[in-house]
PDB file of C-alpha atoms in Angstrom:
ATOM      1  CA  UNK A 164       0.000   0.000   0.000  1.00 47.00           C
ATOM      2  CA  UNK A 165       1.184   3.524  -0.764  1.00 48.00           C
ATOM      3  CA  UNK A 166       1.203   6.376   1.726  1.00 48.00           C
ATOM      4  CA  UNK A 167      -2.193   7.993   2.365  1.00 48.00           C
ATOM      5  CA  UNK A 168      -2.849  10.880   0.029  1.00 51.00           C
ATOM      6  CA  UNK A 169      -6.608  10.719  -0.465  1.00 50.00           C
ATOM      7  CA  UNK A 170      -9.500  12.326   1.415  1.00 52.00           C
ATOM      8  CA  UNK A 171      -9.499  11.589   5.128  1.00 56.00           C
ATOM      9  CA  UNK A 172      -5.938  10.249   4.981  1.00 63.00           C
ATOM     10  CA  UNK A 173      -6.958   7.235   2.905  1.00 75.00           C
ATOM     11  CA  UNK A 174      -4.573   5.482   0.519  1.00 81.00           C
ATOM     12  CA  UNK A 175      -5.456   5.481  -3.204  1.00 84.00           C
ATOM     13  CA  UNK A 176      -6.479   1.829  -2.911  1.00 84.00           C
ATOM     14  CA  UNK A 177      -8.805   2.530   0.005  1.00 85.00           C
ATOM     15  CA  UNK A 178     -10.204   5.532  -1.832  1.00 89.00           C
ATOM     16  CA  UNK A 179     -11.172   3.226  -4.706  1.00 90.00           C
ATOM     17  CA  UNK A 180     -13.018   0.935  -2.296  1.00 90.00           C
ATOM     18  CA  UNK A 181     -14.857   3.874  -0.720  1.00 89.00           C
ATOM     19  CA  UNK A 182     -15.842   5.257  -4.124  1.00 91.00           C
ATOM     20  CA  UNK A 183     -17.069   1.839  -5.219  1.00 91.00           C
ATOM     21  CA  UNK A 184     -19.174   1.444  -2.075  1.00 87.00           C
ATOM     22  CA  UNK A 185     -20.814   4.822  -2.688  1.00 88.00           C
ATOM     23  CA  UNK A 186     -21.438   4.149  -6.373  1.00 89.00           C
ATOM     24  CA  UNK A 187     -24.777   2.672  -7.535  1.00 89.00           C
ATOM     25  CA  UNK A 188     -24.755  -0.647  -9.342  1.00 88.00           C
ATOM     26  CA  UNK A 189     -23.647  -0.377 -12.917  1.00 90.00           C
ATOM     27  CA  UNK A 190     -20.641  -0.231 -15.187  1.00 91.00           C
ATOM     28  CA  UNK A 191     -18.819   2.456 -13.204  1.00 93.00           C
ATOM     29  CA  UNK A 192     -19.128   0.448  -9.984  1.00 90.00           C
ATOM     30  CA  UNK A 193     -17.750  -2.675 -11.693  1.00 93.00           C
ATOM     31  CA  UNK A 194     -14.800  -0.694 -13.042  1.00 93.00           C
ATOM     32  CA  UNK A 195     -14.058   0.720  -9.586  1.00 92.00           C
ATOM     33  CA  UNK A 196     -14.374  -2.765  -8.092  1.00 92.00           C
ATOM     34  CA  UNK A 197     -11.889  -4.200 -10.587  1.00 93.00           C
ATOM     35  CA  UNK A 198      -9.493  -1.308 -10.008  1.00 93.00           C
ATOM     36  CA  UNK A 199      -9.708  -1.721  -6.225  1.00 92.00           C
ATOM     37  CA  UNK A 200      -9.009  -5.454  -6.402  1.00 93.00           C
ATOM     38  CA  UNK A 201      -6.069  -4.928  -8.770  1.00 93.00           C
ATOM     39  CA  UNK A 202      -4.598  -2.197  -6.570  1.00 92.00           C
ATOM     40  CA  UNK A 203      -4.748  -4.412  -3.465  1.00 91.00           C
ATOM     41  CA  UNK A 204      -3.182  -7.505  -5.060  1.00 91.00           C
ATOM     42  CA  UNK A 205       0.364  -6.824  -3.739  1.00 91.00           C
ATOM     43  CA  UNK A 206      -0.912  -6.870  -0.152  1.00 90.00           C
ATOM     44  CA  UNK A 207      -2.896 -10.018  -0.878  1.00 91.00           C
ATOM     45  CA  UNK A 208       0.156 -11.836  -2.220  1.00 88.00           C
ATOM     46  CA  UNK A 209       2.226 -10.838   0.800  1.00 88.00           C
ATOM     47  CA  UNK A 210      -0.389 -12.367   3.091  1.00 88.00           C
ATOM     48  CA  UNK A 211      -0.425 -15.559   1.008  1.00 87.00           C
ATOM     49  CA  UNK A 212       3.374 -15.843   1.288  1.00 82.00           C
ATOM     50  CA  UNK A 213       3.026 -16.350   5.036  1.00 80.00           C
ATOM     51  CA  UNK A 214       1.415 -19.702   4.284  1.00 74.00           C
ATOM     52  CA  UNK A 215       3.865 -20.853   1.631  1.00 60.00           C
ATOM     53  CA  UNK A 216       3.553 -24.654   1.653  1.00 59.00           C
ATOM     54  CA  UNK A 217       6.191 -26.838   0.004  1.00 54.00           C
ATOM     55  CA  UNK A 218       3.479 -29.246  -1.134  1.00 52.00           C
ATOM     56  CA  UNK A 219       1.189 -26.603  -2.592  1.00 52.00           C
ATOM     57  CA  UNK A 220       1.913 -24.218  -5.458  1.00 67.00           C
ATOM     58  CA  UNK A 221       2.010 -20.533  -4.693  1.00 75.00           C
ATOM     59  CA  UNK A 222      -0.580 -20.036  -7.421  1.00 82.00           C
ATOM     60  CA  UNK A 223      -3.151 -21.988  -5.394  1.00 84.00           C
ATOM     61  CA  UNK A 224      -2.603 -19.834  -2.328  1.00 87.00           C
ATOM     62  CA  UNK A 225      -2.597 -16.648  -4.401  1.00 88.00           C
ATOM     63  CA  UNK A 226      -5.950 -17.578  -5.919  1.00 90.00           C
ATOM     64  CA  UNK A 227      -7.491 -18.298  -2.521  1.00 91.00           C
ATOM     65  CA  UNK A 228      -6.119 -15.018  -1.168  1.00 91.00           C
ATOM     66  CA  UNK A 229      -7.571 -13.165  -4.164  1.00 93.00           C
ATOM     67  CA  UNK A 230     -10.973 -14.698  -3.487  1.00 92.00           C
ATOM     68  CA  UNK A 231     -10.709 -13.419   0.071  1.00 93.00           C
ATOM     69  CA  UNK A 232      -9.813  -9.972  -1.260  1.00 93.00           C
ATOM     70  CA  UNK A 233     -12.833  -9.925  -3.579  1.00 94.00           C
ATOM     71  CA  UNK A 234     -15.057 -10.920  -0.661  1.00 92.00           C
ATOM     72  CA  UNK A 235     -13.582  -8.109   1.440  1.00 93.00           C
ATOM     73  CA  UNK A 236     -14.086  -5.527  -1.322  1.00 92.00           C
ATOM     74  CA  UNK A 237     -17.696  -6.604  -1.858  1.00 91.00           C
ATOM     75  CA  UNK A 238     -18.619  -6.748   1.829  1.00 91.00           C
ATOM     76  CA  UNK A 239     -16.742  -3.731   3.170  1.00 90.00           C
ATOM     77  CA  UNK A 240     -19.008  -1.106   4.728  1.00 89.00           C
ATOM     78  CA  UNK A 241     -17.342   2.344   4.951  1.00 87.00           C
ATOM     79  CA  UNK A 242     -20.181   3.499   7.188  1.00 85.00           C
ATOM     80  CA  UNK A 243     -18.746   1.510  10.083  1.00 87.00           C
ATOM     81  CA  UNK A 244     -15.756   3.838  10.188  1.00 83.00           C
ATOM     82  CA  UNK A 245     -13.040   1.182   9.875  1.00 84.00           C
ATOM     83  CA  UNK A 246     -10.038   1.261   7.555  1.00 87.00           C
ATOM     84  CA  UNK A 247     -10.393  -1.121   4.641  1.00 90.00           C
ATOM     85  CA  UNK A 248      -7.229  -3.076   5.459  1.00 88.00           C
ATOM     86  CA  UNK A 249      -8.365  -3.700   9.035  1.00 89.00           C
ATOM     87  CA  UNK A 250     -11.276  -5.600   7.481  1.00 90.00           C
ATOM     88  CA  UNK A 251      -9.584  -7.079   4.413  1.00 92.00           C
ATOM     89  CA  UNK A 252      -6.542  -8.657   6.091  1.00 92.00           C
ATOM     90  CA  UNK A 253      -8.533 -10.859   8.545  1.00 92.00           C
ATOM     91  CA  UNK A 254     -10.911 -11.813   5.725  1.00 92.00           C
ATOM     92  CA  UNK A 255      -8.067 -12.914   3.435  1.00 92.00           C
ATOM     93  CA  UNK A 256      -6.291 -14.623   6.320  1.00 90.00           C
ATOM     94  CA  UNK A 257      -9.454 -16.517   7.230  1.00 88.00           C
ATOM     95  CA  UNK A 258      -9.954 -17.774   3.676  1.00 90.00           C
ATOM     96  CA  UNK A 259      -6.369 -19.031   3.522  1.00 88.00           C
ATOM     97  CA  UNK A 260      -6.695 -20.839   6.856  1.00 82.00           C
ATOM     98  CA  UNK A 261      -9.982 -22.399   5.784  1.00 82.00           C
ATOM     99  CA  UNK A 262      -8.460 -23.588   2.521  1.00 83.00           C
ATOM    100  CA  UNK A 263      -5.411 -25.076   4.224  1.00 76.00           C
ATOM    101  CA  UNK A 264      -7.609 -26.748   6.832  1.00 72.00           C
ATOM    102  CA  UNK A 265     -10.156 -28.243   4.448  1.00 69.00           C
ATOM    103  CA  UNK A 266      -8.201 -29.076   1.299  1.00 71.00           C
ATOM    104  CA  UNK A 267      -4.541 -29.740   2.098  1.00 67.00           C
ATOM    105  CA  UNK A 268      -4.828 -32.389   4.822  1.00 66.00           C
ATOM    106  CA  UNK A 269      -5.344 -35.949   3.596  1.00 65.00           C
ATOM    107  CA  UNK A 270      -5.955 -37.132   7.170  1.00 66.00           C
ATOM    108  CA  UNK A 271      -8.092 -35.188   9.651  1.00 68.00           C
ATOM    109  CA  UNK A 272      -6.018 -33.151  12.098  1.00 72.00           C
ATOM    110  CA  UNK A 273      -7.611 -30.946  14.806  1.00 78.00           C
ATOM    111  CA  UNK A 274      -7.614 -27.241  13.963  1.00 76.00           C
ATOM    112  CA  UNK A 275      -5.590 -26.465  17.106  1.00 81.00           C
ATOM    113  CA  UNK A 276      -2.797 -28.747  15.911  1.00 81.00           C
ATOM    114  CA  UNK A 277      -3.001 -27.380  12.366  1.00 78.00           C
ATOM    115  CA  UNK A 278      -2.372 -23.852  13.671  1.00 81.00           C
ATOM    116  CA  UNK A 279       0.621 -25.035  15.683  1.00 85.00           C
ATOM    117  CA  UNK A 280       1.908 -26.967  12.694  1.00 82.00           C
ATOM    118  CA  UNK A 281       1.849 -23.762  10.638  1.00 79.00           C
ATOM    119  CA  UNK A 282       3.760 -21.851  13.316  1.00 86.00           C
ATOM    120  CA  UNK A 283       6.354 -24.610  13.601  1.00 88.00           C
ATOM    121  CA  UNK A 284       6.757 -24.790   9.818  1.00 83.00           C
ATOM    122  CA  UNK A 285       7.291 -21.020   9.596  1.00 83.00           C
ATOM    123  CA  UNK A 286       9.871 -21.286  12.379  1.00 87.00           C
ATOM    124  CA  UNK A 287      11.655 -24.018  10.412  1.00 86.00           C
ATOM    125  CA  UNK A 288      11.762 -21.791   7.345  1.00 83.00           C
ATOM    126  CA  UNK A 289      13.234 -19.004   9.463  1.00 86.00           C
ATOM    127  CA  UNK A 290      15.888 -21.379  10.792  1.00 87.00           C
ATOM    128  CA  UNK A 291      16.784 -22.490   7.261  1.00 86.00           C
ATOM    129  CA  UNK A 292      17.157 -18.882   6.135  1.00 84.00           C
ATOM    130  CA  UNK A 293      19.526 -18.439   9.080  1.00 85.00           C
ATOM    131  CA  UNK A 294      21.695 -21.281   7.760  1.00 86.00           C
ATOM    132  CA  UNK A 295      20.218 -24.275   9.611  1.00 86.00           C
ATOM    133  CA  UNK A 296      19.618 -26.774   6.821  1.00 83.00           C
ATOM    134  CA  UNK A 297      17.825 -29.164   9.185  1.00 83.00           C
ATOM    135  CA  UNK A 298      15.263 -26.530  10.153  1.00 84.00           C
ATOM    136  CA  UNK A 299      16.358 -26.544  13.790  1.00 87.00           C
ATOM    137  CA  UNK A 300      15.920 -28.923  16.699  1.00 90.00           C
ATOM    138  CA  UNK A 301      12.742 -29.335  18.717  1.00 90.00           C
ATOM    139  CA  UNK A 302      14.156 -27.033  21.386  1.00 91.00           C
ATOM    140  CA  UNK A 303      15.075 -24.427  18.770  1.00 90.00           C
ATOM    141  CA  UNK A 304      11.525 -24.509  17.414  1.00 91.00           C
ATOM    142  CA  UNK A 305      10.097 -24.355  20.919  1.00 90.00           C
ATOM    143  CA  UNK A 306      12.149 -21.232  21.653  1.00 90.00           C
ATOM    144  CA  UNK A 307      11.030 -19.554  18.425  1.00 88.00           C
ATOM    145  CA  UNK A 308       7.335 -20.405  18.662  1.00 90.00           C
ATOM    146  CA  UNK A 309       6.746 -20.508  22.410  1.00 91.00           C
ATOM    147  CA  UNK A 310       4.923 -23.816  21.935  1.00 91.00           C
ATOM    148  CA  UNK A 311       5.353 -26.627  24.450  1.00 90.00           C
ATOM    149  CA  UNK A 312       8.016 -29.171  23.429  1.00 90.00           C
ATOM    150  CA  UNK A 313       5.521 -32.034  23.270  1.00 90.00           C
ATOM    151  CA  UNK A 314       3.218 -29.941  21.091  1.00 90.00           C
ATOM    152  CA  UNK A 315       6.137 -29.141  18.777  1.00 89.00           C
ATOM    153  CA  UNK A 316       6.763 -32.866  18.346  1.00 90.00           C
ATOM    154  CA  UNK A 317       3.077 -33.443  17.585  1.00 87.00           C
ATOM    155  CA  UNK A 318       3.105 -30.607  15.050  1.00 85.00           C
ATOM    156  CA  UNK A 319       6.112 -32.145  13.292  1.00 84.00           C
ATOM    157  CA  UNK A 320       4.413 -35.535  13.188  1.00 83.00           C
ATOM    158  CA  UNK A 321       1.225 -33.936  11.871  1.00 79.00           C
ATOM    159  CA  UNK A 322       3.104 -32.958   8.718  1.00 71.00           C
ATOM    160  CA  UNK A 323       2.824 -36.591   7.607  1.00 69.00           C
ATOM    161  CA  UNK A 324      -0.955 -36.217   7.515  1.00 69.00           C
ATOM    162  CA  UNK A 325      -0.709 -33.845   4.558  1.00 66.00           C
ATOM    163  CA  UNK A 326       0.558 -36.433   2.102  1.00 61.00           C
ATOM    164  CA  UNK A 327       0.416 -39.939   3.572  1.00 64.00           C
ATOM    165  CA  UNK A 328       1.852 -42.772   1.512  1.00 64.00           C
ATOM    166  CA  UNK A 329      -0.554 -44.585  -0.768  1.00 67.00           C
ATOM    167  CA  UNK A 330      -0.601 -48.364  -0.417  1.00 67.00           C
ATOM    168  CA  UNK A 331      -0.680 -48.507  -4.222  1.00 70.00           C
ATOM    169  CA  UNK A 332       2.538 -46.497  -4.565  1.00 68.00           C
ATOM    170  CA  UNK A 333       5.350 -48.422  -6.246  1.00 69.00           C
ATOM    171  CA  UNK A 334       8.328 -49.027  -3.961  1.00 65.00           C
ATOM    172  CA  UNK A 335      11.873 -50.284  -4.328  1.00 60.00           C
ATOM    173  CA  UNK A 336      14.595 -49.657  -6.874  1.00 58.00           C
ATOM    174  CA  UNK A 337      12.639 -51.232  -9.691  1.00 58.00           C
ATOM    175  CA  UNK A 338       9.502 -49.278  -8.703  1.00 59.00           C
ATOM    176  CA  UNK A 339       7.450 -52.299  -9.677  1.00 66.00           C
ATOM    177  CA  UNK A 340       6.120 -53.498  -6.310  1.00 73.00           C
ATOM    178  CA  UNK A 341       3.211 -51.735  -4.626  1.00 72.00           C
ATOM    179  CA  UNK A 342       3.579 -50.829  -0.952  1.00 69.00           C
ATOM    180  CA  UNK A 343       0.530 -52.972  -0.120  1.00 70.00           C
ATOM    181  CA  UNK A 344       2.405 -56.039  -1.365  1.00 72.00           C
ATOM    182  CA  UNK A 345       5.295 -55.467   1.037  1.00 72.00           C
ATOM    183  CA  UNK A 346       3.326 -55.215   4.280  1.00 73.00           C
ATOM    184  CA  UNK A 347       1.170 -57.704   6.112  1.00 72.00           C
ATOM    185  CA  UNK A 348       0.547 -61.289   5.088  1.00 73.00           C
ATOM    186  CA  UNK A 349      -1.784 -64.234   5.508  1.00 75.00           C
ATOM    187  CA  UNK A 350      -2.459 -65.120   9.132  1.00 78.00           C
ATOM    188  CA  UNK A 351      -1.983 -68.895   9.509  1.00 78.00           C
ATOM    189  CA  UNK A 352      -4.354 -68.846  12.479  1.00 81.00           C
ATOM    190  CA  UNK A 353      -7.251 -68.154  10.119  1.00 81.00           C
ATOM    191  CA  UNK A 354      -7.145 -71.816   9.119  1.00 78.00           C
ATOM    192  CA  UNK A 355      -7.877 -72.748  12.736  1.00 83.00           C
ATOM    193  CA  UNK A 356     -11.130 -70.792  12.935  1.00 85.00           C
ATOM    194  CA  UNK A 357     -13.279 -73.654  11.647  1.00 84.00           C
ATOM    195  CA  UNK A 358     -11.617 -76.130  14.016  1.00 84.00           C
ATOM    196  CA  UNK A 359     -12.069 -73.785  16.978  1.00 88.00           C
ATOM    197  CA  UNK A 360     -15.770 -73.358  16.258  1.00 88.00           C
ATOM    198  CA  UNK A 361     -16.231 -77.125  16.011  1.00 89.00           C
ATOM    199  CA  UNK A 362     -14.140 -77.708  19.143  1.00 90.00           C
ATOM    200  CA  UNK A 363     -16.242 -75.257  21.145  1.00 91.00           C
ATOM    201  CA  UNK A 364     -19.411 -77.210  20.399  1.00 91.00           C
ATOM    202  CA  UNK A 365     -17.706 -80.525  21.270  1.00 93.00           C
ATOM    203  CA  UNK A 366     -16.435 -79.170  24.587  1.00 94.00           C
ATOM    204  CA  UNK A 367     -19.938 -77.942  25.420  1.00 93.00           C
ATOM    205  CA  UNK A 368     -21.170 -81.564  25.184  1.00 93.00           C
ATOM    206  CA  UNK A 369     -18.670 -82.832  27.798  1.00 94.00           C
ATOM    207  CA  UNK A 370     -19.654 -83.502  31.414  1.00 94.00           C
ATOM    208  CA  UNK A 371     -19.089 -80.584  33.788  1.00 94.00           C
ATOM    209  CA  UNK A 372     -16.113 -82.236  35.552  1.00 95.00           C
ATOM    210  CA  UNK A 373     -14.243 -82.842  32.284  1.00 95.00           C
ATOM    211  CA  UNK A 374     -14.881 -79.251  31.166  1.00 95.00           C
ATOM    212  CA  UNK A 375     -13.512 -77.991  34.485  1.00 95.00           C
ATOM    213  CA  UNK A 376     -10.387 -80.142  34.172  1.00 95.00           C
ATOM    214  CA  UNK A 377      -9.759 -78.888  30.629  1.00 95.00           C
ATOM    215  CA  UNK A 378     -10.169 -75.274  31.722  1.00 94.00           C
ATOM    216  CA  UNK A 379      -7.836 -75.625  34.697  1.00 95.00           C
ATOM    217  CA  UNK A 380      -5.172 -77.558  32.791  1.00 95.00           C
ATOM    218  CA  UNK A 381      -5.180 -75.816  29.393  1.00 93.00           C
ATOM    219  CA  UNK A 382      -6.747 -72.471  30.273  1.00 91.00           C
ATOM    220  CA  UNK A 383      -5.245 -71.713  33.696  1.00 93.00           C
ATOM    221  CA  UNK A 384      -2.046 -73.725  33.024  1.00 93.00           C
ATOM    222  CA  UNK A 385      -2.209 -75.645  36.311  1.00 94.00           C
ATOM    223  CA  UNK A 386      -0.242 -78.836  36.803  1.00 95.00           C
ATOM    224  CA  UNK A 387      -2.058 -82.156  37.017  1.00 95.00           C
ATOM    225  CA  UNK A 388      -1.391 -82.207  40.777  1.00 95.00           C
ATOM    226  CA  UNK A 389      -2.959 -78.742  41.170  1.00 96.00           C
ATOM    227  CA  UNK A 390      -5.936 -79.771  39.034  1.00 94.00           C
ATOM    228  CA  UNK A 391      -6.384 -82.894  41.142  1.00 95.00           C
ATOM    229  CA  UNK A 392      -6.382 -80.848  44.357  1.00 95.00           C
ATOM    230  CA  UNK A 393      -8.886 -78.370  42.888  1.00 95.00           C
ATOM    231  CA  UNK A 394     -11.283 -81.056  41.649  1.00 94.00           C
ATOM    232  CA  UNK A 395     -10.832 -83.416  44.607  1.00 95.00           C
ATOM    233  CA  UNK A 396      -9.537 -86.510  42.797  1.00 95.00           C
ATOM    234  CA  UNK A 397      -6.151 -88.168  42.396  1.00 95.00           C
ATOM    235  CA  UNK A 398      -3.505 -87.005  39.939  1.00 95.00           C
ATOM    236  CA  UNK A 399      -3.633 -90.396  38.220  1.00 95.00           C
ATOM    237  CA  UNK A 400      -7.365 -89.986  37.697  1.00 95.00           C
ATOM    238  CA  UNK A 401      -6.833 -86.502  36.242  1.00 95.00           C
ATOM    239  CA  UNK A 402      -4.248 -87.923  33.826  1.00 95.00           C
ATOM    240  CA  UNK A 403      -6.667 -90.637  32.636  1.00 96.00           C
ATOM    241  CA  UNK A 404      -9.540 -88.168  32.250  1.00 95.00           C
ATOM    242  CA  UNK A 405      -7.372 -85.766  30.241  1.00 95.00           C
ATOM    243  CA  UNK A 406      -6.209 -88.517  27.895  1.00 95.00           C
ATOM    244  CA  UNK A 407      -9.733 -89.876  27.432  1.00 95.00           C
ATOM    245  CA  UNK A 408     -11.291 -86.421  26.933  1.00 95.00           C
ATOM    246  CA  UNK A 409      -8.651 -85.289  24.417  1.00 94.00           C
ATOM    247  CA  UNK A 410      -9.091 -88.517  22.450  1.00 94.00           C
ATOM    248  CA  UNK A 411     -12.857 -87.949  22.379  1.00 93.00           C
ATOM    249  CA  UNK A 412     -12.444 -84.390  21.126  1.00 93.00           C
ATOM    250  CA  UNK A 413      -9.925 -85.495  18.494  1.00 92.00           C
ATOM    251  CA  UNK A 414     -12.327 -88.141  17.151  1.00 92.00           C
ATOM    252  CA  UNK A 415     -15.102 -85.571  17.055  1.00 90.00           C
ATOM    253  CA  UNK A 416     -12.993 -83.163  14.988  1.00 87.00           C
ATOM    254  CA  UNK A 417     -11.837 -85.868  12.559  1.00 87.00           C
ATOM    255  CA  UNK A 418     -15.288 -87.325  11.969  1.00 85.00           C
ATOM    256  CA  UNK A 419     -16.921 -83.895  11.628  1.00 67.00           C
TER     257      UNK A 419
END
């Protein structure tokens, strides 16, 4: 913005906005509107530069900032007695924040953490301009931003939510294997599901004493002596009952 030289100490750009607001709808008003928007573009671009994202083109941010400027020009009411910039800057800033919140995060991140992420990222850029290629340590960023150290760490981790890896992305030197093919695998225990379902029904058919012995021995991992003491029979009897019960269950599974 240039120094004020218009009526009431207004800048030429603000004077255009005031003239447009006082002008009735028509061609002259549209021309004043276009002139006001064009005159304010340098300020708009400077605001957009505060949000320069490495993963987003500057053109995207410039366009969003320009939309905010147009909204400010159209909605500004000189009758309230405020300077145009005091209304336009928060409007443009709000549009940029809304855009970054709603369209640049692939995974949902709370707004509070998004704001801290932006402050940490700007601090990293400042550190790099000062010669710190790594963007500074967590403590450096904490000192610059005034954000708690744990929150700084969360903000750094949140950066991964902008562009998470796709499971279909090709990996490796040959770039021919999708990420999904390199993680996970078949769980061999899935083959036991049918047997476990059948075994549960067979166990339910056993007498109560045999079910108790199975639970104590296999479930609670007691010794045969401890099972015998709990049930009130001899260890030898427990051994015979276990062998007979397991054989019965095995036959039931094999015969279906």
